[in-house]
Coordinates of C-alpha atoms and ligand atoms in Angstrom, one line a residue:
M991 CA 19.8 -2.9 -25.4
T992 CA 19.6 -1.3 -21.9
G993 CA 16.1 -1.2 -20.5
I994 CA 15.3 0.7 -17.4
I995 CA 11.6 0.8 -16.6
P996 CA 10.4 3.4 -15.7
A997 CA 12.4 5.5 -18.0
P998 CA 14.8 7.7 -16.0
A999 CA 14.6 11.5 -16.2
E1000 CA 18.1 11.6 -17.7
F1001 CA 20.0 8.6 -19.1
A1002 CA 23.1 8.5 -21.2
L1003 CA 25.4 5.6 -22.3
G1004 CA 29.1 6.3 -21.9
E1005 CA 32.0 5.6 -24.2
T1006 CA 34.1 3.7 -21.8
P1007 CA 34.2 0.0 -21.2
A1008 CA 31.6 -1.7 -19.0
F1009 CA 31.8 -2.3 -15.3
V1010 CA 32.0 -6.0 -14.5
L1011 CA 30.7 -7.4 -11.3
S1012 CA 33.2 -10.1 -10.1
G1013 CA 34.2 -12.2 -7.2
E1014 CA 36.3 -9.2 -6.0
S1015 CA 33.3 -6.8 -6.0
R1016 CA 32.2 -5.2 -2.7
L1017 CA 29.4 -3.0 -1.8
V1018 CA 31.0 0.1 -0.2
V1019 CA 28.5 2.1 1.8
T1020 CA 28.3 5.6 3.2
G1021 CA 25.5 7.4 5.1
E1022 CA 22.3 6.7 6.9
G1023 CA 20.4 3.6 5.6
A1024 CA 23.0 2.7 2.9
A1025 CA 24.0 -0.6 4.5
A1026 CA 20.5 -1.9 4.6
V1027 CA 19.9 -1.0 1.0
A1028 CA 23.2 -2.7 0.1
E1029 CA 22.1 -5.8 2.0
T1030 CA 18.8 -6.0 0.2
F1031 CA 20.6 -5.8 -3.2
A1032 CA 23.4 -8.1 -2.2
A1033 CA 21.1 -10.8 -0.8
Q1034 CA 19.7 -11.5 -4.3
A1035 CA 22.9 -10.8 -6.2
R1036 CA 24.8 -13.3 -4.0
V1037 CA 22.2 -16.0 -4.9
A1038 CA 22.5 -15.3 -8.6
T1039 CA 26.3 -14.9 -8.9
G1040 CA 27.6 -17.1 -6.1
Y1041 CA 29.9 -14.2 -5.2
A1042 CA 30.5 -13.0 -1.5
L1043 CA 29.7 -9.3 -2.3
P1044 CA 30.5 -8.1 1.3
V1045 CA 29.0 -4.9 2.5
V1046 CA 31.8 -2.6 3.8
E1047 CA 32.7 1.0 4.6
G1048 CA 35.8 2.8 3.3
A1049 CA 37.3 3.7 -0.1
A1050 CA 35.9 2.1 -3.2
A1051 CA 37.9 0.3 -5.9
A1052 CA 37.1 -0.1 -9.6
S1053 CA 35.7 -3.5 -9.0
D1054 CA 33.2 -2.1 -6.4
I1055 CA 29.7 -0.8 -6.3
E1056 CA 29.7 2.4 -4.1
L1057 CA 26.3 3.3 -2.4
V1058 CA 26.2 6.8 -0.9
V1059 CA 23.5 8.6 1.1
A1060 CA 24.4 12.2 1.6
E1061 CA 22.8 15.6 1.2
G1062 CA 22.8 17.0 -2.3
E1063 CA 23.6 13.7 -4.0
A1064 CA 20.3 14.0 -5.9
D1065 CA 19.7 17.7 -5.6
G1066 CA 17.6 17.1 -2.6
A1067 CA 14.9 15.1 -4.5
P1068 CA 13.4 12.9 -1.8
E1069 CA 13.4 9.7 -4.0
G1070 CA 16.0 10.8 -6.5
Y1071 CA 19.3 9.2 -7.3
T1072 CA 22.3 9.5 -9.6
L1073 CA 24.1 6.5 -11.0
E1074 CA 27.5 6.3 -12.8
S1075 CA 28.8 3.1 -14.1
G1076 CA 31.9 2.2 -16.1
E1077 CA 35.4 0.8 -15.9
R1078 CA 36.0 2.9 -12.7
G1079 CA 33.2 1.1 -10.9
V1080 CA 29.5 1.8 -10.1
R1081 CA 28.5 4.7 -7.9
I1082 CA 25.0 5.4 -6.8
G1083 CA 24.3 8.6 -4.8
A1084 CA 21.1 9.8 -3.1
D1085 CA 19.8 12.2 -0.5
T1086 CA 17.8 9.4 1.1
A1087 CA 17.8 5.7 1.6
A1088 CA 14.7 5.5 -0.5
G1089 CA 16.4 7.2 -3.4
L1090 CA 19.4 4.9 -3.0
F1091 CA 17.1 1.9 -3.1
W1092 CA 15.5 3.1 -6.4
G1093 CA 19.0 3.5 -7.8
T1094 CA 19.7 -0.1 -7.0
Q1095 CA 16.6 -1.2 -8.9
S1096 CA 17.9 0.6 -11.9
L1097 CA 21.2 -1.2 -11.4
R1098 CA 19.3 -4.5 -11.3
Q1099 CA 17.9 -3.7 -14.7
L1100 CA 21.3 -2.7 -16.1
L1101 CA 22.8 -6.0 -15.2
P1102 CA 22.1 -9.2 -17.2
A1103 CA 18.7 -10.6 -16.5
E1104 CA 20.3 -13.7 -14.9
I1105 CA 20.9 -11.4 -11.8
E1106 CA 17.3 -12.3 -10.9
R1107 CA 17.8 -16.0 -10.8
A1108 CA 17.2 -18.1 -7.7
D1109 CA 20.3 -20.3 -8.4
A1110 CA 23.9 -19.5 -9.5
A1111 CA 23.7 -22.1 -12.3
R1112 CA 24.5 -19.8 -15.2
V1113 CA 27.1 -17.0 -15.7
P1114 CA 25.9 -14.9 -18.6
S1115 CA 28.1 -15.3 -21.7
D1116 CA 29.6 -11.7 -21.3
G1117 CA 29.9 -11.9 -17.6
W1118 CA 28.1 -9.7 -15.1
G1119 CA 28.6 -6.5 -17.1
V1120 CA 27.0 -3.1 -16.5
P1121 CA 27.4 -0.7 -19.5
A1122 CA 29.0 2.6 -18.9
A1123 CA 26.1 4.9 -18.2
S1124 CA 25.1 8.1 -16.4
V1125 CA 21.7 8.4 -14.9
T1126 CA 20.1 11.4 -13.1
D1127 CA 16.6 10.4 -11.9
A1128 CA 13.7 11.4 -9.7
P1129 CA 10.0 10.5 -9.7
R1130 CA 7.3 12.7 -11.1
F1131 CA 4.7 11.6 -8.6
A1132 CA 5.0 10.8 -4.9
Y1133 CA 2.4 8.1 -4.9
R1134 CA 3.1 5.2 -7.4
G1135 CA 0.7 2.4 -6.5
A1136 CA -0.3 -1.1 -7.2
M1137 CA -3.5 -2.5 -5.7
L1138 CA -4.2 -6.2 -4.9
D1139 CA -7.8 -7.3 -4.2
V1140 CA -7.3 -10.0 -1.5
A1141 CA -11.0 -10.0 -0.7
R1142 CA -12.6 -11.6 -3.7
H1143 CA -9.9 -14.2 -3.5
F1144 CA -7.4 -14.5 -0.6
F1145 CA -3.6 -14.4 -1.3
P1146 CA -1.3 -15.7 1.5
V1147 CA 1.5 -13.6 2.9
E1148 CA 4.2 -15.3 0.7
D1149 CA 2.2 -14.3 -2.5
V1150 CA 2.1 -10.7 -1.3
F1151 CA 5.9 -10.8 -0.7
S1152 CA 6.5 -12.0 -4.2
Y1153 CA 4.3 -9.2 -5.6
L1154 CA 6.2 -6.7 -3.5
D1155 CA 9.5 -8.0 -4.9
V1156 CA 8.5 -7.3 -8.5
I1157 CA 6.6 -4.1 -8.1
A1158 CA 9.7 -2.7 -6.3
L1159 CA 11.7 -3.4 -9.5
L1160 CA 9.4 -0.9 -11.2
K1161 CA 9.9 1.7 -8.5
L1162 CA 6.3 1.5 -7.4
N1163 CA 6.2 2.7 -3.7
V1164 CA 2.6 1.9 -2.6
L1165 CA 0.8 -1.4 -2.2
H1166 CA -2.9 -0.8 -1.6
L1167 CA -4.5 -3.9 -0.2
H1168 CA -8.3 -4.2 -0.8
L1169 CA -8.8 -6.0 2.4
T1170 CA -12.6 -6.3 2.6
D1171 CA -15.5 -6.8 0.3
D1172 CA -18.8 -8.6 0.0
Q1173 CA -17.0 -12.0 -0.5
G1174 CA -14.6 -11.8 2.4
W1175 CA -13.1 -9.8 5.4
R1176 CA -9.3 -10.4 5.3
I1177 CA -7.8 -8.5 8.3
E1178 CA -8.0 -9.5 11.9
I1179 CA -9.8 -6.9 14.1
E1180 CA -9.5 -8.2 17.7
S1181 CA -12.6 -6.3 19.0
W1182 CA -14.8 -7.9 16.2
P1183 CA -13.5 -11.5 16.0
E1184 CA -16.3 -12.8 13.8
L1185 CA -15.2 -10.5 11.0
T1186 CA -12.4 -13.0 10.3
G1187 CA -14.5 -15.9 11.6
I1188 CA -17.6 -16.0 9.5
G1189 CA -16.5 -13.1 7.4
A1190 CA -13.3 -14.6 6.2
S1191 CA -14.7 -18.1 5.3
T1192 CA -15.8 -17.3 1.8
S1193 CA -14.5 -16.1 -1.6
V1194 CA -15.7 -15.8 -5.1
G1195 CA -16.8 -19.1 -6.5
G1196 CA -16.4 -20.9 -3.2
D1197 CA -12.6 -21.1 -3.6
G1198 CA -12.0 -21.0 0.2
G1199 CA -11.4 -18.2 2.6
G1200 CA -8.5 -16.9 4.5
F1201 CA -7.3 -13.7 6.3
Y1202 CA -4.2 -12.0 7.7
T1203 CA -3.6 -12.1 11.4
K1204 CA -2.2 -8.9 12.8
D1205 CA 1.2 -10.7 12.8
D1206 CA 0.8 -11.5 9.1
Y1207 CA 0.0 -8.0 8.4
R1208 CA 3.0 -6.6 10.3
R1209 CA 5.2 -9.0 8.3
I1210 CA 3.8 -7.6 5.1
V1211 CA 4.3 -4.0 6.3
E1212 CA 7.9 -4.8 7.2
Y1213 CA 8.7 -6.6 4.0
A1214 CA 7.2 -3.7 2.1
A1215 CA 9.2 -1.2 4.2
E1216 CA 12.5 -2.9 3.3
R1217 CA 11.6 -2.1 -0.3
F1218 CA 10.5 1.4 0.6
I1219 CA 6.9 0.5 -0.2
T1220 CA 4.1 1.8 2.0
I1221 CA 1.0 -0.5 2.7
V1222 CA -2.3 1.3 2.3
P1223 CA -5.0 -0.9 3.8
E1224 CA -8.5 -0.5 2.5
V1225 CA -11.7 -1.5 4.3
D1226 CA -14.5 -0.8 1.7
L1227 CA -17.5 1.0 3.3
P1228 CA -20.4 1.6 3.5
G1229 CA -21.2 -0.7 0.5
H1230 CA -19.2 -3.8 -0.3
T1231 CA -19.8 -4.9 3.2
N1232 CA -21.7 -8.2 2.9
A1233 CA -18.9 -10.1 4.7
A1234 CA -19.1 -7.8 7.8
L1235 CA -23.0 -7.9 7.6
S1236 CA -22.8 -11.7 7.6
A1237 CA -20.6 -11.7 10.6
Y1238 CA -22.6 -9.3 12.9
A1239 CA -26.3 -9.1 13.0
E1240 CA -26.2 -5.8 14.8
L1241 CA -24.7 -4.1 11.8
N1242 CA -27.9 -4.8 9.7
C1243 CA -30.9 -2.5 9.7
E1244 CA -33.1 -5.6 10.2
G1245 CA -30.9 -6.9 13.0
I1246 CA -30.5 -10.2 11.1
A1247 CA -27.1 -11.3 9.8
R1248 CA -26.8 -11.6 6.0
K1249 CA -26.0 -14.9 4.2
P1250 CA -22.3 -15.1 3.2
Y1251 CA -21.9 -14.2 -0.5
E1252 CA -19.6 -15.8 -3.1
G1253 CA -20.9 -14.3 -6.3
V1254 CA -19.5 -11.3 -8.3
E1255 CA -22.3 -8.7 -8.3
V1256 CA -21.6 -5.3 -6.8
G1257 CA -23.8 -2.7 -5.1
F1258 CA -26.2 -4.7 -3.1
S1259 CA -24.8 -4.4 0.5
S1260 CA -24.7 -1.4 2.9
L1261 CA -24.0 -0.5 6.4
C1262 CA -27.1 0.8 8.2
A1263 CA -27.5 4.5 8.7
S1264 CA -30.5 4.3 10.9
P1265 CA -30.4 5.7 14.4
E1266 CA -31.3 2.4 16.0
R1267 CA -28.0 0.9 14.7
A1268 CA -26.0 4.0 15.4
E1269 CA -24.3 2.7 18.5
A1270 CA -23.1 -0.6 16.9
T1271 CA -22.2 1.1 13.6
D1272 CA -20.2 3.9 15.2
R1273 CA -18.4 1.4 17.5
F1274 CA -17.6 -0.8 14.5
L1275 CA -16.2 2.2 12.5
A1276 CA -14.2 3.4 15.5
D1277 CA -12.8 0.0 16.4
V1278 CA -11.9 -1.0 12.8
T1279 CA -10.2 2.3 11.9
R1280 CA -8.4 2.4 15.3
E1281 CA -7.0 -1.2 15.1
L1282 CA -6.1 -0.7 11.4
A1283 CA -4.4 2.5 12.2
E1284 CA -2.4 1.0 15.0
M1285 CA -0.9 -1.7 12.8
T1286 CA -0.3 0.6 9.8
P1287 CA 2.8 2.9 10.0
G1288 CA 1.9 4.5 6.6
P1289 CA 0.0 7.8 6.6
W1290 CA -3.3 6.6 4.9
L1291 CA -6.4 4.6 5.5
H1292 CA -8.4 3.8 2.5
L1293 CA -12.2 3.6 3.3
G1294 CA -13.5 2.6 -0.2
G1295 CA -16.8 4.4 -0.7
D1296 CA -17.4 3.0 -4.2
E1297 CA -20.6 1.6 -5.7
S1298 CA -22.8 2.0 -2.6
L1299 CA -25.7 1.5 -5.0
S1300 CA -28.2 0.3 -2.4
T1301 CA -27.5 3.2 0.1
S1302 CA -29.7 6.2 -0.3
H1303 CA -27.9 9.5 -1.1
D1304 CA -28.7 10.9 2.4
D1305 CA -27.6 7.7 4.1
Y1306 CA -24.5 7.6 2.0
L1307 CA -23.5 11.2 3.0
D1308 CA -24.3 10.4 6.7
L1309 CA -22.3 7.2 6.7
V1310 CA -19.4 8.9 4.8
R1311 CA -19.2 11.6 7.5
R1312 CA -19.2 9.1 10.3
M1313 CA -16.6 6.8 8.7
T1314 CA -14.3 9.6 7.7
T1315 CA -14.6 11.2 11.1
A1316 CA -13.6 7.8 12.8
A1317 CA -10.7 7.4 10.5
A1318 CA -9.5 11.0 10.9
A1319 CA -9.6 10.6 14.7
T1320 CA -6.8 8.0 14.3
G1321 CA -4.5 10.6 12.9
K1322 CA -4.4 9.1 9.4
A1323 CA -5.3 10.7 6.2
V1324 CA -8.3 9.2 4.3
I1325 CA -8.3 7.9 0.8
G1326 CA -11.6 7.0 -0.9
W1327 CA -12.8 6.1 -4.4
H1328 CA -14.0 9.2 -6.2
E1329 CA -17.7 8.7 -5.2
L1330 CA -16.6 9.9 -1.7
G1331 CA -16.3 13.4 -3.3
A1332 CA -20.1 13.6 -3.0
S1333 CA -19.5 14.7 0.6
T1334 CA -18.6 18.3 1.3
E1335 CA -17.4 17.5 4.8
L1336 CA -14.3 15.5 4.0
P1337 CA -11.5 15.7 6.6
P1338 CA -8.6 17.9 5.5
G1339 CA -6.2 16.2 3.0
T1340 CA -8.6 13.5 1.9
V1341 CA -7.4 11.8 -1.3
G1342 CA -9.8 10.8 -4.1
Q1343 CA -9.0 7.8 -6.2
Y1344 CA -10.5 8.3 -9.7
W1345 CA -11.6 5.1 -11.4
S1346 CA -13.8 6.4 -14.3
Y1347 CA -12.3 6.4 -17.8
V1348 CA -9.7 8.4 -19.6
E1349 CA -12.7 10.2 -21.1
P1350 CA -14.4 10.8 -17.8
E1351 CA -18.1 10.3 -17.2
P1352 CA -19.3 13.8 -16.3
E1353 CA -20.2 13.0 -12.8
A1354 CA -16.7 11.5 -12.2
S1355 CA -15.0 14.8 -13.0
V1356 CA -17.3 16.7 -10.6
L1357 CA -16.8 14.2 -7.8
T1358 CA -13.0 14.1 -8.3
R1359 CA -12.7 17.9 -8.3
S1360 CA -14.5 18.0 -5.1
F1361 CA -11.5 16.5 -3.3
V1362 CA -9.2 19.3 -4.5
E1363 CA -11.8 21.9 -3.8
Q1364 CA -11.7 20.6 -0.2
G1365 CA -7.9 20.9 -0.1
G1366 CA -7.2 17.2 -1.0
T1367 CA -5.4 15.5 -3.9
V1368 CA -6.2 12.8 -6.4
I1369 CA -4.8 9.4 -7.5
F1370 CA -5.6 8.3 -11.0
S1371 CA -6.7 4.7 -11.8
P1372 CA -8.7 5.0 -15.0
A1373 CA -10.4 1.7 -15.4
D1374 CA -10.0 1.5 -19.1
V1375 CA -6.2 1.8 -19.0
A1376 CA -5.1 1.0 -15.4
Y1377 CA -7.3 -1.8 -14.2
L1378 CA -5.1 -4.8 -14.7
D1379 CA -8.0 -7.3 -14.5
M1380 CA -9.2 -6.2 -17.9
K1381 CA -8.6 -8.8 -20.6
Y1382 CA -5.9 -8.3 -23.2
V1383 CA -6.8 -7.2 -26.7
D1384 CA -4.8 -9.8 -28.4
D1385 CA -6.3 -12.5 -26.1
P1386 CA -9.9 -11.2 -25.8
Q1387 CA -11.1 -14.5 -24.5
G1388 CA -8.5 -14.6 -21.8
P1389 CA -6.1 -17.5 -21.8
L1390 CA -7.6 -20.8 -21.9
G1391 CA -11.0 -19.8 -23.0
G1392 CA -12.2 -16.7 -21.3
E1393 CA -11.8 -17.6 -17.6
L1394 CA -9.3 -14.9 -16.7
G1395 CA -10.2 -11.2 -16.7
V1396 CA -13.1 -8.9 -17.4
D1397 CA -13.9 -6.3 -19.9
W1398 CA -16.6 -4.1 -18.5
A1399 CA -14.5 -0.9 -18.7
K1400 CA -14.1 -0.2 -22.4
G1401 CA -13.4 -3.7 -23.6
P1402 CA -10.1 -5.4 -23.4
T1403 CA -6.9 -3.3 -22.8
D1404 CA -3.7 -3.4 -24.8
L1405 CA -0.2 -2.5 -23.6
D1406 CA -0.4 0.4 -26.0
E1407 CA -3.5 1.7 -24.3
A1408 CA -2.1 1.2 -20.8
Y1409 CA 0.8 3.3 -21.9
A1410 CA -0.8 6.0 -24.0
W1411 CA -2.6 8.2 -21.4
E1412 CA -1.7 11.3 -19.3
P1413 CA -3.0 11.7 -15.8
A1414 CA -3.0 15.5 -16.1
D1415 CA -5.3 15.4 -19.1
I1416 CA -8.2 13.5 -17.6
V1417 CA -10.1 15.9 -15.2
P1418 CA -9.9 19.5 -16.4
G1419 CA -8.7 22.0 -13.9
L1420 CA -6.3 20.0 -11.8
A1421 CA -2.9 21.4 -11.2
E1422 CA 0.1 19.0 -11.2
A1423 CA 0.5 19.5 -7.5
Q1424 CA -3.1 18.3 -6.9
I1425 CA -2.3 14.9 -8.5
L1426 CA -0.8 12.7 -5.7
G1427 CA -0.1 9.9 -8.2
V1428 CA -1.2 6.9 -10.2
E1429 CA -2.2 3.4 -9.2
A1430 CA -2.8 0.1 -11.1
P1431 CA -5.5 -2.1 -9.3
V1432 CA -5.8 -5.8 -9.9
W1433 CA -9.3 -7.0 -8.9
T1434 CA -9.6 -10.7 -8.4
E1435 CA -13.1 -12.0 -9.1
T1436 CA -11.6 -14.2 -11.9
L1437 CA -8.1 -14.6 -10.5
S1438 CA -7.4 -17.1 -7.8
T1439 CA -3.6 -17.7 -7.9
M1440 CA -0.6 -15.3 -7.9
S1441 CA 0.4 -16.7 -11.3
E1442 CA -2.9 -15.5 -12.7
V1443 CA -2.5 -12.1 -11.1
E1444 CA 1.0 -11.9 -12.5
F1445 CA -0.2 -12.9 -15.9
M1446 CA -2.8 -10.0 -16.0
A1447 CA -0.4 -7.5 -14.3
F1448 CA 2.6 -8.0 -16.5
P1449 CA 3.6 -6.3 -18.7
R1450 CA 0.8 -3.7 -18.4
I1451 CA 1.9 -2.6 -14.9
A1452 CA 5.2 -1.5 -16.4
A1453 CA 3.2 1.1 -18.4
I1454 CA 1.5 2.5 -15.3
A1455 CA 4.8 2.5 -13.4
E1456 CA 6.4 4.6 -16.2
I1457 CA 3.5 7.1 -16.2
A1458 CA 3.8 7.4 -12.5
W1459 CA 7.6 7.9 -12.4
S1460 CA 8.9 9.3 -15.6
P1461 CA 8.8 13.0 -16.6
A1462 CA 5.5 14.3 -18.0
A1463 CA 5.0 13.6 -21.7
G1464 CA 1.7 14.2 -23.4
A1465 CA 0.0 11.0 -24.2
G1466 CA 1.0 11.5 -27.9
S1467 CA 4.7 12.3 -27.2
R1468 CA 5.5 9.1 -25.2
D1469 CA 8.2 7.1 -27.0
H1470 CA 6.1 4.0 -27.8
D1471 CA 8.9 2.1 -29.6
A1472 CA 11.5 2.7 -27.0
F1473 CA 9.1 1.7 -24.3
F1474 CA 8.3 -1.6 -26.0
A1475 CA 12.0 -2.4 -26.5
R1476 CA 12.5 -1.8 -22.9
V1477 CA 9.6 -4.0 -22.0
A1478 CA 11.3 -6.8 -23.9
V1479 CA 14.3 -6.3 -21.5
L1480 CA 12.0 -6.5 -18.6
G1481 CA 10.5 -9.7 -20.0
A1482 CA 14.0 -11.3 -19.7
H1483 CA 14.2 -10.3 -16.1
L1484 CA 10.7 -11.6 -15.4
D1485 CA 11.7 -14.9 -17.1
A1486 CA 14.7 -15.1 -14.6
L1487 CA 12.5 -14.2 -11.7
G1488 CA 9.9 -16.8 -12.5
V1489 CA 7.2 -14.2 -12.8
H1490 CA 4.4 -15.0 -15.3
Y1491 CA 3.5 -12.4 -17.9
H1492 CA 1.6 -12.2 -21.2
R1493 CA 3.9 -12.0 -24.3
V1494 CA 1.6 -9.3 -25.8
R1495 CA 2.0 -8.5 -29.5
G1496 CA 4.1 -5.7 -30.6
V1497 CA 6.9 -6.2 -28.1
P1498 CA 10.2 -7.5 -29.6
W1499 CA 10.3 -10.2 -26.9
H1500 CA 13.8 -11.9 -26.6
E1501 CA 14.1 -15.6 -27.3
C1502 CA 13.8 -17.6 -24.3
S1503 CA 17.4 -18.4 -23.4
D1504 CA 16.6 -22.0 -23.1
A1505 CA 15.2 -24.7 -25.5
R1506 CA 12.5 -25.3 -22.9
T1507 CA 9.1 -23.7 -23.3
A1508 CA 8.3 -20.5 -21.5
A1509 CA 5.5 -20.6 -19.1
T1510 CA 4.0 -17.6 -20.8
E1511 CA 3.5 -19.6 -24.0
V1512 CA 1.8 -22.3 -22.1
T1513 CA -0.7 -19.8 -20.8
T1514 CA -1.8 -18.7 -24.1
G1515 CA -1.7 -22.1 -25.8
S1516 CA -4.4 -24.5 -26.2
H1517 CA -6.2 -26.3 -23.4
A1518 CA -4.0 -29.3 -24.2
D1519 CA -0.9 -27.3 -23.1
R1520 CA -2.3 -26.7 -19.7
S1521 CA -0.4 -29.4 -18.0
A1522 CA 2.7 -29.1 -20.1
P1523 CA 5.8 -29.0 -18.0
T1524 CA 7.7 -25.6 -18.2
W1525 CA 11.2 -24.6 -17.3
H1526 CA 9.8 -21.9 -15.1
P1527 CA 11.0 -21.8 -11.5
A1528 CA 7.6 -20.8 -10.6
G1529 CA 6.1 -23.9 -12.2
P1530 CA 3.3 -24.1 -14.6
L1531 CA 0.7 -21.4 -14.5
G1532 CA -1.8 -23.9 -13.2
I1533 CA -4.8 -22.0 -14.5
R1534 CA -8.0 -23.7 -13.4
Q1535 CA -11.6 -23.0 -14.0
T1536 CA -12.3 -20.0 -11.8
A1537 CA -16.0 -20.2 -11.0
R1538 CA -18.0 -17.1 -11.1
G1539 CA -20.2 -17.9 -8.2
Q1540 CA -23.9 -17.9 -8.1
D1541 CA -24.4 -15.7 -11.1
D1542 CA -23.0 -17.6 -14.0
G1543 CA -24.4 -15.3 -16.7
D1544 CA -23.0 -12.1 -18.2
W1545 CA -20.3 -10.2 -16.5
F1546 CA -21.4 -7.3 -14.3
G1547 CA -20.6 -3.7 -15.0
P1548 CA -19.8 -1.2 -12.4
N1549 CA -23.3 0.1 -12.3
I1550 CA -25.3 -3.1 -12.1
V1551 CA -27.0 -3.8 -8.9
A1552 CA -27.6 -7.4 -7.9
P1553 CA -31.1 -8.6 -8.1
A1554 CA -32.8 -8.4 -4.7
Ligands
TNX1293 C1 -15.1 -2.2 -10.1 S1 -14.3 0.5 -9.7 C2 -14.9 -2.3 -8.7 C3 -14.6 -3.5 -8.1 C4 -14.6 -4.6 -9.0 C5 -14.0 -4.2 -10.4 C6 -13.8 -5.3 -11.3 C7 -14.3 0.1 -8.2 C8 -13.9 1.0 -7.3 N1 -14.8 -1.1 -7.9 O1 -15.6 -3.7 -7.1 O2 -13.8 -5.6 -8.5 O3 -14.7 -3.2 -10.9 O4 -13.1 -4.9 -12.5

């Protein structure tokens, strides 16, 4: 079973014998950027196979992988590629280095899963075969995102690297970092040092703080760029700002710094719109957006805008005008959660991120259409299918007794549900060209380790990646069974990578190739299994009790304001 996720636009298995990667194989490159893409592929493949896999120029032999960037290779599609494999070798062609890179991600998935391993201990029983195949592929949407909330819990640079590695496999090309919230400010802003002094010292449940220095952030941007992934930084404004308000008294209407916050309520904090604070607030907005833009090569700044439930409507509109003006002055395009559509003065090209449901709340459609009425576009992240912090249906308590995940959207979310929706069918009246793309957020109120994030993200993120990349198919006409079979192949790759995931029901998961226990079984087992050793290179999931902070009662919904 071959299993490329997301499904290519066109894929056919050939009749000829397989290509076999061997100690003789070379990566033969032509065109701008091809050598760098070859090196990224070879670096991992060398580790797994133990072969030299030199990157060279010249004529390719039947034992080689040829990587070509040249005009017309993928009909001009900016991220498209073609792949041919068989007894005469492998050849991937693309118009751009990005397209070539996505082609190598398909090749990764056509190889045995052991290609992901961090040691060369095992040669697969049939060797390093790639079936004879012919692929012609290009993405449906230009923006294919994952979001990581590093504000509720902080995740170090190495964690972000490992998430980037595995979202690249799924041809996702954006990582949106939710850098600030009530519980923490995670990005260094030199002109406002206390943002990452006081403001970064906290997290949900008192699990400790942290932040990225400018140098850390640049390393993330570079690591992402090697994988053709753009970083979208988010500073959430004007609500979700308790961390900033606790760091600087002058940002508060009362002129008194807020207490740091480690709970999970939303909607209680706001920047101050009043004229007495205008100087400080506008200087804050200008400095933060300027410094963020300077360290971000990508075209977007995300300004949040969601759940500003304690900001009056007039103040909200005033603050949105001021923050979007500041961001636009940096030359970047603005992204905001769909609430930002309440403003009729958005800068040209502002992108709305929809987070209501597959059946939209009426207000959400109106707010979302406002972006396109003002010449912008929309990203879809419907919470009931694309929020990866929702619990799983077949594990409604969450692993180990309800500590991981939330269910406020429409209850827990199954892989089937994550797969069975169509972005063009949500908000009536949007043309395909007005949909910039799709994004899968992971919010981390209940998730404090990368293993926990992985467990919630995989395999559901594969469904979102396929919706983002593969040709349009009405929700009803997606090939559910074929997708689930391909998810099983992905599972074998995740096993080899050491990425945690939930073995959701309905997927014909492969046997673990080892007598040892899969980490994923440990996660869903009883409490007694928690400390059981696993074969996993990543080690045991290590789930611990993730405290919910001060409010240990019912989980919040998106519209619940914290008690005063
Ligand atoms: C809603 S929807 C939020 C986040 C929470 C998340 C938890 C939206 C833009 N914001 O503040 O972390 O729910 O699932």
